[in-house]
PDB file of C-alpha atoms and ligand atoms in Angstrom:
ATOM      1  CA  MET Y 122      73.092 236.294  48.557  1.00 39.00           C
ATOM      2  CA  PRO Y 123      74.077 240.165  50.009  1.00 41.00           C
ATOM      3  CA  SER Y 124      71.352 242.460  50.699  1.00 42.00           C
ATOM      4  CA  SER Y 125      71.856 245.865  48.837  1.00 43.00           C
ATOM      5  CA  GLU Y 126      72.080 248.415  51.561  1.00 48.00           C
ATOM      6  CA  GLY Y 127      73.644 246.892  53.684  1.00 46.00           C
ATOM      7  CA  ALA Y 128      71.073 247.015  56.297  1.00 49.00           C
ATOM      8  CA  GLU Y 129      71.003 244.733  59.640  1.00 57.00           C
ATOM      9  CA  VAL Y 130      68.084 241.457  58.479  1.00 60.00           C
ATOM     10  CA  ASN Y 131      66.154 238.858  60.390  1.00 85.00           C
ATOM     11  CA  VAL Y 132      67.529 235.531  58.662  1.00 95.00           C
ATOM     12  CA  GLU Y 133      66.917 232.268  60.253  1.00 95.00           C
ATOM     13  CA  VAL Y 134      69.931 229.813  61.601  1.00 97.00           C
ATOM     14  CA  THR Y 135      70.560 225.883  61.832  1.00 97.00           C
ATOM     15  CA  VAL Y 136      73.566 225.740  63.966  1.00 98.00           C
ATOM     16  CA  LEU Y 137      75.138 222.500  63.365  1.00 98.00           C
ATOM     17  CA  LEU Y 138      76.764 221.565  66.350  1.00 98.00           C
ATOM     18  CA  GLY Y 139      79.553 218.890  66.404  1.00 98.00           C
ATOM     19  CA  ALA Y 140      83.208 217.876  67.100  1.00 98.00           C
ATOM     20  CA  PRO Y 141      85.882 218.511  63.997  1.00 97.00           C
ATOM     21  CA  GLY Y 142      85.657 215.655  61.796  1.00 97.00           C
ATOM     22  CA  SER Y 143      81.619 214.570  62.459  1.00 98.00           C
ATOM     23  CA  GLY Y 144      80.498 215.773  58.916  1.00 97.00           C
ATOM     24  CA  LYS Y 145      79.121 219.130  59.589  1.00 98.00           C
ATOM     25  CA  GLY Y 146      80.638 221.016  56.307  1.00 97.00           C
ATOM     26  CA  THR Y 147      79.694 217.643  54.041  1.00 96.00           C
ATOM     27  CA  GLN Y 148      76.140 217.599  55.095  1.00 96.00           C
ATOM     28  CA  ALA Y 149      75.826 221.242  55.083  1.00 96.00           C
ATOM     29  CA  LYS Y 150      77.368 221.037  51.522  1.00 94.00           C
ATOM     30  CA  GLU Y 151      74.702 218.424  50.283  1.00 93.00           C
ATOM     31  CA  ALA Y 152      71.305 219.547  51.370  1.00 93.00           C
ATOM     32  CA  CYS Y 153      72.834 223.043  49.222  1.00 93.00           C
ATOM     33  CA  LYS Y 154      72.937 221.320  46.258  1.00 88.00           C
ATOM     34  CA  GLU Y 155      69.046 221.627  46.583  1.00 81.00           C
ATOM     35  CA  GLY Y 156      69.281 226.002  47.062  1.00 77.00           C
ATOM     36  CA  ASN Y 157      66.943 226.538  50.022  1.00 88.00           C
ATOM     37  CA  PHE Y 158      70.183 227.140  52.131  1.00 94.00           C
ATOM     38  CA  ILE Y 159      73.553 229.011  52.916  1.00 96.00           C
ATOM     39  CA  HIS Y 160      76.242 227.177  53.860  1.00 96.00           C
ATOM     40  CA  LEU Y 161      77.532 230.036  56.066  1.00 97.00           C
ATOM     41  CA  SER Y 162      81.019 228.534  57.139  1.00 97.00           C
ATOM     42  CA  THR Y 163      83.665 230.633  59.739  1.00 98.00           C
ATOM     43  CA  GLY Y 164      86.410 227.809  59.578  1.00 96.00           C
ATOM     44  CA  ASP Y 165      85.491 228.643  55.096  1.00 95.00           C
ATOM     45  CA  VAL Y 166      86.129 232.295  55.626  1.00 95.00           C
ATOM     46  CA  LEU Y 167      89.125 232.422  57.736  1.00 96.00           C
ATOM     47  CA  ARG Y 168      91.034 230.122  55.476  1.00 95.00           C
ATOM     48  CA  ALA Y 169      89.101 232.855  52.454  1.00 94.00           C
ATOM     49  CA  ALA Y 170      91.304 235.162  53.953  1.00 95.00           C
ATOM     50  CA  ILE Y 171      94.055 233.663  55.283  1.00 95.00           C
ATOM     51  CA  LYS Y 172      94.394 232.810  51.455  1.00 93.00           C
ATOM     52  CA  LYS Y 173      93.864 236.555  50.897  1.00 95.00           C
ATOM     53  CA  GLY Y 174      96.485 237.501  53.042  1.00 96.00           C
ATOM     54  CA  SER Y 175      93.994 240.046  54.126  1.00 96.00           C
ATOM     55  CA  ASP Y 176      94.411 241.630  57.961  1.00 95.00           C
ATOM     56  CA  LEU Y 177      91.758 239.529  59.867  1.00 94.00           C
ATOM     57  CA  GLY Y 178      93.412 236.045  57.945  1.00 96.00           C
ATOM     58  CA  GLN Y 179      97.398 237.024  59.258  1.00 96.00           C
ATOM     59  CA  LYS Y 180      95.814 237.704  63.022  1.00 96.00           C
ATOM     60  CA  ALA Y 181      94.336 234.086  62.822  1.00 97.00           C
ATOM     61  CA  GLN Y 182      95.556 232.388  61.414  1.00 96.00           C
ATOM     62  CA  THR Y 183      98.125 231.930  64.666  1.00 96.00           C
ATOM     63  CA  PHE Y 184      95.451 230.932  65.910  1.00 97.00           C
ATOM     64  CA  MET Y 185      94.421 227.886  63.483  1.00 97.00           C
ATOM     65  CA  ASP Y 186      97.320 226.547  62.552  1.00 96.00           C
ATOM     66  CA  ALA Y 187      97.374 225.381  66.233  1.00 96.00           C
ATOM     67  CA  GLY Y 188      94.895 224.348  66.851  1.00 97.00           C
ATOM     68  CA  ASN Y 189      93.232 226.531  69.209  1.00 98.00           C
ATOM     69  CA  LEU Y 190      90.045 228.695  68.381  1.00 98.00           C
ATOM     70  CA  VAL Y 191      90.304 232.658  67.107  1.00 98.00           C
ATOM     71  CA  PRO Y 192      89.137 235.343  70.125  1.00 98.00           C
ATOM     72  CA  ASP Y 193      85.703 235.354  70.407  1.00 98.00           C
ATOM     73  CA  ASP Y 194      85.649 239.520  69.733  1.00 97.00           C
ATOM     74  CA  LEU Y 195      87.608 238.784  66.447  1.00 97.00           C
ATOM     75  CA  MET Y 196      85.256 235.856  65.159  1.00 98.00           C
ATOM     76  CA  ILE Y 197      81.665 238.153  66.765  1.00 97.00           C
ATOM     77  CA  GLY Y 198      83.100 240.998  65.267  1.00 95.00           C
ATOM     78  CA  LEU Y 199      82.758 238.464  61.893  1.00 95.00           C
ATOM     79  CA  LEU Y 200      79.932 236.375  62.206  1.00 94.00           C
ATOM     80  CA  GLU Y 201      78.094 240.131  62.770  1.00 92.00           C
ATOM     81  CA  ASP Y 202      79.337 241.672  59.838  1.00 92.00           C
ATOM     82  CA  THR Y 203      79.113 238.780  57.662  1.00 93.00           C
ATOM     83  CA  LEU Y 204      74.535 238.200  58.806  1.00 91.00           C
ATOM     84  CA  LYS Y 205      74.380 241.878  57.802  1.00 89.00           C
ATOM     85  CA  GLY Y 206      74.938 240.899  53.992  1.00 90.00           C
ATOM     86  CA  TYR Y 207      72.413 238.518  53.684  1.00 92.00           C
ATOM     87  CA  GLU Y 208      68.769 238.969  52.633  1.00 91.00           C
ATOM     88  CA  LYS Y 209      66.187 238.461  54.823  1.00 90.00           C
ATOM     89  CA  ASN Y 210      64.735 235.006  55.734  1.00 90.00           C
ATOM     90  CA  SER Y 211      67.814 233.891  54.478  1.00 94.00           C
ATOM     91  CA  ARG Y 212      68.153 230.093  55.592  1.00 95.00           C
ATOM     92  CA  ILE Y 213      71.090 229.186  56.519  1.00 97.00           C
ATOM     93  CA  LEU Y 214      73.395 226.543  58.046  1.00 97.00           C
ATOM     94  CA  LEU Y 215      76.071 227.693  60.040  1.00 98.00           C
ATOM     95  CA  ASP Y 216      79.041 225.130  61.150  1.00 98.00           C
ATOM     96  CA  GLY Y 217      81.683 226.045  63.171  1.00 98.00           C
ATOM     97  CA  PHE Y 218      79.806 228.859  65.145  1.00 98.00           C
ATOM     98  CA  PRO Y 219      78.814 229.124  67.820  1.00 98.00           C
ATOM     99  CA  ARG Y 220      81.913 227.517  69.640  1.00 98.00           C
ATOM    100  CA  THR Y 221      82.139 228.798  72.747  1.00 98.00           C
ATOM    101  CA  ASP Y 222      79.444 229.870  75.596  1.00 98.00           C
ATOM    102  CA  THR Y 223      80.247 234.051  74.667  1.00 98.00           C
ATOM    103  CA  GLN Y 224      79.966 233.418  71.090  1.00 98.00           C
ATOM    104  CA  ALA Y 225      75.885 231.494  71.656  1.00 98.00           C
ATOM    105  CA  GLU Y 226      75.159 233.809  73.735  1.00 97.00           C
ATOM    106  CA  ALA Y 227      75.989 236.995  71.125  1.00 97.00           C
ATOM    107  CA  LEU Y 228      74.199 234.226  68.428  1.00 96.00           C
ATOM    108  CA  GLU Y 229      71.916 235.068  71.207  1.00 95.00           C
ATOM    109  CA  GLU Y 230      71.028 238.451  71.203  1.00 93.00           C
ATOM    110  CA  SER Y 231      71.977 238.752  67.013  1.00 92.00           C
ATOM    111  CA  SER Y 232      69.370 239.911  65.096  1.00 88.00           C
ATOM    112  CA  ALA Y 233      69.502 236.048  63.916  1.00 94.00           C
ATOM    113  CA  ASN Y 234      66.662 234.325  64.504  1.00 94.00           C
ATOM    114  CA  VAL Y 235      68.795 230.574  66.354  1.00 96.00           C
ATOM    115  CA  THR Y 236      65.381 227.878  64.898  1.00 96.00           C
ATOM    116  CA  GLN Y 237      67.188 224.496  65.627  1.00 97.00           C
ATOM    117  CA  ALA Y 238      71.438 223.343  66.980  1.00 98.00           C
ATOM    118  CA  ILE Y 239      71.266 220.540  65.454  1.00 98.00           C
ATOM    119  CA  TYR Y 240      74.522 217.823  67.517  1.00 98.00           C
ATOM    120  CA  PHE Y 241      76.065 215.333  64.995  1.00 98.00           C
ATOM    121  CA  ASN Y 242      77.110 213.067  67.276  1.00 98.00           C
ATOM    122  CA  VAL Y 243      80.067 210.458  65.860  1.00 97.00           C
ATOM    123  CA  PRO Y 244      82.146 208.397  68.809  1.00 94.00           C
ATOM    124  CA  GLU Y 245      85.696 210.200  69.329  1.00 91.00           C
ATOM    125  CA  ASP Y 246      87.651 207.614  68.492  1.00 91.00           C
ATOM    126  CA  LEU Y 247      86.552 208.055  64.441  1.00 95.00           C
ATOM    127  CA  LEU Y 248      87.142 211.658  64.559  1.00 96.00           C
ATOM    128  CA  VAL Y 249      91.199 211.452  64.204  1.00 96.00           C
ATOM    129  CA  GLU Y 250      90.934 208.904  61.065  1.00 96.00           C
ATOM    130  CA  ARG Y 251      87.550 210.685  59.523  1.00 96.00           C
ATOM    131  CA  ILE Y 252      90.095 214.276  59.927  1.00 97.00           C
ATOM    132  CA  THR Y 253      93.684 212.814  59.204  1.00 96.00           C
ATOM    133  CA  GLY Y 254      91.913 211.397  55.445  1.00 96.00           C
ATOM    134  CA  ARG Y 255      89.585 214.071  54.792  1.00 96.00           C
ATOM    135  CA  ARG Y 256      90.704 216.111  50.971  1.00 96.00           C
ATOM    136  CA  VAL Y 257      89.301 219.229  50.169  1.00 96.00           C
ATOM    137  CA  CYS Y 258      88.827 220.436  46.203  1.00 96.00           C
ATOM    138  CA  GLY Y 259      91.513 223.756  45.865  1.00 93.00           C
ATOM    139  CA  ASN Y 260      88.634 224.883  43.467  1.00 94.00           C
ATOM    140  CA  CYS Y 261      84.961 224.602  44.442  1.00 93.00           C
ATOM    141  CA  GLY Y 262      85.360 223.557  47.682  1.00 92.00           C
ATOM    142  CA  ALA Y 263      84.015 219.530  47.767  1.00 94.00           C
ATOM    143  CA  VAL Y 264      85.038 217.329  50.694  1.00 95.00           C
ATOM    144  CA  PHE Y 265      85.946 213.652  49.685  1.00 96.00           C
ATOM    145  CA  HIS Y 266      88.526 210.607  52.421  1.00 96.00           C
ATOM    146  CA  THR Y 267      91.104 209.280  50.952  1.00 95.00           C
ATOM    147  CA  SER Y 268      88.904 205.526  53.086  1.00 94.00           C
ATOM    148  CA  PHE Y 269      85.417 206.665  53.153  1.00 94.00           C
ATOM    149  CA  ARG Y 270      84.640 208.873  50.218  1.00 94.00           C
ATOM    150  CA  PRO Y 271      87.143 208.902  47.883  1.00 95.00           C
ATOM    151  CA  ALA Y 272      87.324 210.641  44.669  1.00 96.00           C
ATOM    152  CA  GLU Y 273      87.012 208.941  41.081  1.00 94.00           C
ATOM    153  CA  ASP Y 274      90.142 209.319  39.819  1.00 89.00           C
ATOM    154  CA  ASP Y 275      93.692 209.542  42.964  1.00 82.00           C
ATOM    155  CA  GLY Y 276      94.062 214.218  43.672  1.00 90.00           C
ATOM    156  CA  LYS Y 277      91.657 214.824  41.472  1.00 96.00           C
ATOM    157  CA  CYS Y 278      87.742 215.796  42.742  1.00 97.00           C
ATOM    158  CA  ASP Y 279      85.428 214.484  40.701  1.00 96.00           C
ATOM    159  CA  ASN Y 280      82.602 217.399  40.911  1.00 94.00           C
ATOM    160  CA  CYS Y 281      84.964 220.027  38.860  1.00 96.00           C
ATOM    161  CA  GLY Y 282      88.890 218.243  38.389  1.00 96.00           C
ATOM    162  CA  GLY Y 283      90.844 221.294  40.714  1.00 97.00           C
ATOM    163  CA  GLU Y 284      93.644 219.573  43.089  1.00 96.00           C
ATOM    164  CA  LEU Y 285      92.384 218.163  45.997  1.00 97.00           C
ATOM    165  CA  ASN Y 286      94.290 219.012  49.163  1.00 96.00           C
ATOM    166  CA  HIS Y 287      95.369 217.575  52.701  1.00 95.00           C
ATOM    167  CA  ARG Y 288      94.422 221.043  55.163  1.00 94.00           C
ATOM    168  CA  ALA Y 289      97.033 222.262  57.060  1.00 91.00           C
ATOM    169  CA  ASP Y 290      95.811 221.590  60.748  1.00 95.00           C
ATOM    170  CA  ASP Y 291      94.364 218.283  59.136  1.00 96.00           C
ATOM    171  CA  VAL Y 292      97.331 216.172  61.254  1.00 96.00           C
ATOM    172  CA  GLU Y 293      96.531 214.070  63.782  1.00 95.00           C
ATOM    173  CA  GLU Y 294      98.937 216.372  66.399  1.00 96.00           C
ATOM    174  CA  VAL Y 295      97.037 219.443  65.672  1.00 97.00           C
ATOM    175  CA  VAL Y 296      94.262 217.517  65.580  1.00 97.00           C
ATOM    176  CA  ARG Y 297      94.175 216.062  68.370  1.00 96.00           C
ATOM    177  CA  LYS Y 298      95.437 219.505  70.244  1.00 98.00           C
ATOM    178  CA  ARG Y 299      91.421 220.509  68.060  1.00 98.00           C
ATOM    179  CA  LEU Y 300      89.579 217.758  69.736  1.00 97.00           C
ATOM    180  CA  GLU Y 301      90.861 218.747  73.604  1.00 98.00           C
ATOM    181  CA  VAL Y 302      89.729 222.216  72.824  1.00 98.00           C
ATOM    182  CA  TYR Y 303      86.208 221.075  71.734  1.00 98.00           C
ATOM    183  CA  TRP Y 304      85.407 219.312  74.875  1.00 97.00           C
ATOM    184  CA  LYS Y 305      86.581 222.230  77.093  1.00 98.00           C
ATOM    185  CA  GLN Y 306      84.490 224.708  75.227  1.00 97.00           C
ATOM    186  CA  THR Y 307      82.333 224.291  72.475  1.00 98.00           C
ATOM    187  CA  GLU Y 308      81.103 220.251  73.321  1.00 97.00           C
ATOM    188  CA  PRO Y 309      78.887 221.954  76.109  1.00 97.00           C
ATOM    189  CA  LEU Y 310      76.871 223.757  73.610  1.00 98.00           C
ATOM    190  CA  ILE Y 311      74.920 221.277  73.866  1.00 98.00           C
ATOM    191  CA  ASP Y 312      73.933 221.480  77.037  1.00 98.00           C
ATOM    192  CA  PHE Y 313      72.963 225.270  76.609  1.00 98.00           C
ATOM    193  CA  TYR Y 314      70.586 224.249  72.970  1.00 98.00           C
ATOM    194  CA  LYS Y 315      69.653 221.778  75.170  1.00 98.00           C
ATOM    195  CA  LYS Y 316      67.988 224.376  78.416  1.00 98.00           C
ATOM    196  CA  ARG Y 317      66.886 226.359  75.300  1.00 97.00           C
ATOM    197  CA  ASN Y 318      64.609 223.507  73.960  1.00 98.00           C
ATOM    198  CA  LYS Y 319      66.048 223.915  70.298  1.00 98.00           C
ATOM    199  CA  LEU Y 320      68.405 220.948  70.220  1.00 98.00           C
ATOM    200  CA  LYS Y 321      68.492 218.182  67.928  1.00 98.00           C
ATOM    201  CA  GLU Y 322      70.951 215.067  67.352  1.00 98.00           C
ATOM    202  CA  VAL Y 323      71.391 212.978  64.232  1.00 98.00           C
ATOM    203  CA  ASN Y 324      73.517 209.218  64.506  1.00 98.00           C
ATOM    204  CA  ALA Y 325      76.206 210.675  62.256  1.00 98.00           C
ATOM    205  CA  ASN Y 326      78.165 207.271  62.966  1.00 97.00           C
ATOM    206  CA  GLN Y 327      76.671 205.720  59.599  1.00 97.00           C
ATOM    207  CA  PRO Y 328      76.804 206.201  55.836  1.00 96.00           C
ATOM    208  CA  ILE Y 329      77.406 210.059  54.369  1.00 96.00           C
ATOM    209  CA  LYS Y 330      73.489 209.089  53.212  1.00 96.00           C
ATOM    210  CA  ASN Y 331      72.104 207.856  55.827  1.00 98.00           C
ATOM    211  CA  VAL Y 332      73.041 210.744  58.192  1.00 98.00           C
ATOM    212  CA  GLN Y 333      71.476 213.390  55.374  1.00 96.00           C
ATOM    213  CA  ALA Y 334      68.474 211.219  55.319  1.00 96.00           C
ATOM    214  CA  GLU Y 335      68.494 212.715  59.393  1.00 97.00           C
ATOM    215  CA  PHE Y 336      69.694 215.573  59.162  1.00 96.00           C
ATOM    216  CA  ARG Y 337      66.941 216.754  56.690  1.00 94.00           C
ATOM    217  CA  LYS Y 338      64.655 215.554  58.479  1.00 94.00           C
ATOM    218  CA  PHE Y 339      64.687 218.377  60.579  1.00 94.00           C
ATOM    219  CA  PHE Y 340      64.056 221.039  57.644  1.00 90.00           C
ATOM    220  CA  VAL Y 341      60.189 219.742  56.179  1.00 75.00           C
TER     221      VAL Y 341
HETATM  222  P1  AP5 X 229      86.553 224.735  61.021  1.00 70.20           P
HETATM  223  O1  AP5 X 229      86.504 224.662  59.565  1.00 70.20           O
HETATM  224  O2  AP5 X 229      85.175 225.020  61.080  1.00 70.20           O
HETATM  225  O3  AP5 X 229      86.810 222.713  61.089  1.00 70.20           O
HETATM  226  P2  AP5 X 229      85.801 221.945  62.489  1.00 70.20           P
HETATM  227  O4  AP5 X 229      85.263 222.143  63.565  1.00 70.20           O
HETATM  228  O5  AP5 X 229      87.199 221.446  63.370  1.00 70.20           O
HETATM  229  O6  AP5 X 229      85.511 220.719  61.433  1.00 70.20           O
HETATM  230  P3  AP5 X 229      85.496 220.195  60.665  1.00 70.20           P
HETATM  231  O7  AP5 X 229      85.557 221.575  59.151  1.00 70.20           O
HETATM  232  O8  AP5 X 229      86.597 219.885  61.038  1.00 70.20           O
HETATM  233  O9  AP5 X 229      84.174 219.344  60.395  1.00 70.20           O
HETATM  234  P4  AP5 X 229      83.657 219.026  59.823  1.00 70.20           P
HETATM  235  O10 AP5 X 229      83.076 218.088  61.465  1.00 70.20           O
HETATM  236  O11 AP5 X 229      83.084 220.412  59.155  1.00 70.20           O
HETATM  237  O12 AP5 X 229      82.781 217.427  58.822  1.00 70.20           O
HETATM  238  P5  AP5 X 229      83.954 216.994  57.260  1.00 70.20           P
HETATM  239  O13 AP5 X 229      82.200 217.465  57.150  1.00 70.20           O
HETATM  240  O14 AP5 X 229      84.404 217.582  56.125  1.00 70.20           O
HETATM  241  O15 AP5 X 229      87.086 225.168  62.664  1.00 70.20           O
HETATM  242  C1  AP5 X 229      88.788 225.271  61.446  1.00 70.20           C
HETATM  243  C2  AP5 X 229      89.587 226.392  62.905  1.00 70.20           C
HETATM  244  O16 AP5 X 229      88.838 228.008  62.117  1.00 70.20           O
HETATM  245  C3  AP5 X 229      88.680 226.193  64.743  1.00 70.20           C
HETATM  246  O17 AP5 X 229      90.483 225.033  64.281  1.00 70.20           O
HETATM  247  C4  AP5 X 229      90.163 226.746  64.288  1.00 70.20           C
HETATM  248  O18 AP5 X 229      90.282 227.861  65.028  1.00 70.20           O
HETATM  249  C5  AP5 X 229      88.314 228.450  63.641  1.00 70.20           C
HETATM  250  N1  AP5 X 229      87.482 228.749  63.857  1.00 70.20           N
HETATM  251  C6  AP5 X 229      86.100 228.311  63.230  1.00 70.20           C
HETATM  252  N2  AP5 X 229      85.687 229.147  63.350  1.00 70.20           N
HETATM  253  C7  AP5 X 229      85.213 228.878  65.076  1.00 70.20           C
HETATM  254  C8  AP5 X 229      85.132 230.090  65.656  1.00 70.20           C
HETATM  255  N3  AP5 X 229      83.965 230.471  65.323  1.00 70.20           N
HETATM  256  N4  AP5 X 229      85.696 230.643  66.885  1.00 70.20           N
HETATM  257  C9  AP5 X 229      87.058 230.692  67.079  1.00 70.20           C
HETATM  258  N5  AP5 X 229      88.150 229.865  65.949  1.00 70.20           N
HETATM  259  C10 AP5 X 229      87.455 229.726  64.656  1.00 70.20           C
HETATM  260  O19 AP5 X 229      84.185 216.424  57.618  1.00 70.20           O
HETATM  261  C11 AP5 X 229      84.923 215.113  58.153  1.00 70.20           C
HETATM  262  C12 AP5 X 229      85.993 214.012  57.049  1.00 70.20           C
HETATM  263  O20 AP5 X 229      85.105 212.928  57.462  1.00 70.20           O
HETATM  264  C13 AP5 X 229      86.035 213.994  55.693  1.00 70.20           C
HETATM  265  O21 AP5 X 229      87.089 213.951  55.524  1.00 70.20           O
HETATM  266  C14 AP5 X 229      84.062 213.524  55.309  1.00 70.20           C
HETATM  267  O22 AP5 X 229      84.849 213.114  53.622  1.00 70.20           O
HETATM  268  C15 AP5 X 229      84.143 212.290  56.475  1.00 70.20           C
HETATM  269  N6  AP5 X 229      82.809 212.009  56.306  1.00 70.20           N
HETATM  270  C16 AP5 X 229      81.601 212.694  56.293  1.00 70.20           C
HETATM  271  N7  AP5 X 229      80.538 212.396  56.985  1.00 70.20           N
HETATM  272  C17 AP5 X 229      80.782 211.108  57.536  1.00 70.20           C
HETATM  273  C18 AP5 X 229      80.413 209.723  57.428  1.00 70.20           C
HETATM  274  N8  AP5 X 229      78.881 209.346  57.817  1.00 70.20           N
HETATM  275  N9  AP5 X 229      80.991 208.951  57.011  1.00 70.20           N
HETATM  276  C19 AP5 X 229      82.615 208.901  56.971  1.00 70.20           C
HETATM  277  N10 AP5 X 229      82.852 209.543  57.196  1.00 70.20           N
HETATM  278  C20 AP5 X 229      81.982 211.025  56.728  1.00 70.20           C
END
């Protein structure tokens, strides 16, 4: 919930680490249904900015469409501004940030208290199928999959009846570029958090419910 003064406050952050398609967003959304957590997805914030046609959205779109990372200075500024909007002691599931060493250092130096980083481990060969089959509700943001989590009424969201969309960057060519960028720039952050004794790991190569059970053990 936004703080009325917008002043800098301390929030508790769990970083969700893992390749595109590893299930970070799916698990964060499930966890938030109980109301104890806030899901902050930098990808969702950027997509909302693009939809709105804001300055940030216009700057970010070319990078995202090509499967590249949005530059660090824009992302760090965005994160700092967003964190300032939360009440003290909010519990944030941070999905999609950090993605580079520079972002990880900036997060450590911010007012946020990073308590743990949970790595969603999935074999590389499953990721393309997971991402290209993803469908997202244009109204409530619920995430489905054509094979692994199909909607009951094809093309319509089970929760709100909204239309299911295929993300522009979920086509195979862009997915392969996103994975290449992930291995080069983001995967090394596993070591970054291991060195700080903050790394936890989930076997994300199992049915969604089982991943959920493993994930939730880190929040007792
Ligand atoms: P972003 O939106 O963060 O995308 P991403 O990291 O590529 O992550 P995904 O949303 O693809 O994967 P996910 O792990 O959340 O998977 P999901 O749960 O949906 O970023 C998009 C772009 O924004 C980036 O490319 C970049 O340009 C820019 N950006 C964002 N943050 C940035 C930053 N910090 N710095 C620079 N640039 C930034 O699951 C995927 C599918 O699999 C779904 O269909 C789901 O139903 C299914 N599924 C989930 N779990 C399972 C399971 N256990 N078994 C079977 N299927 C499953």
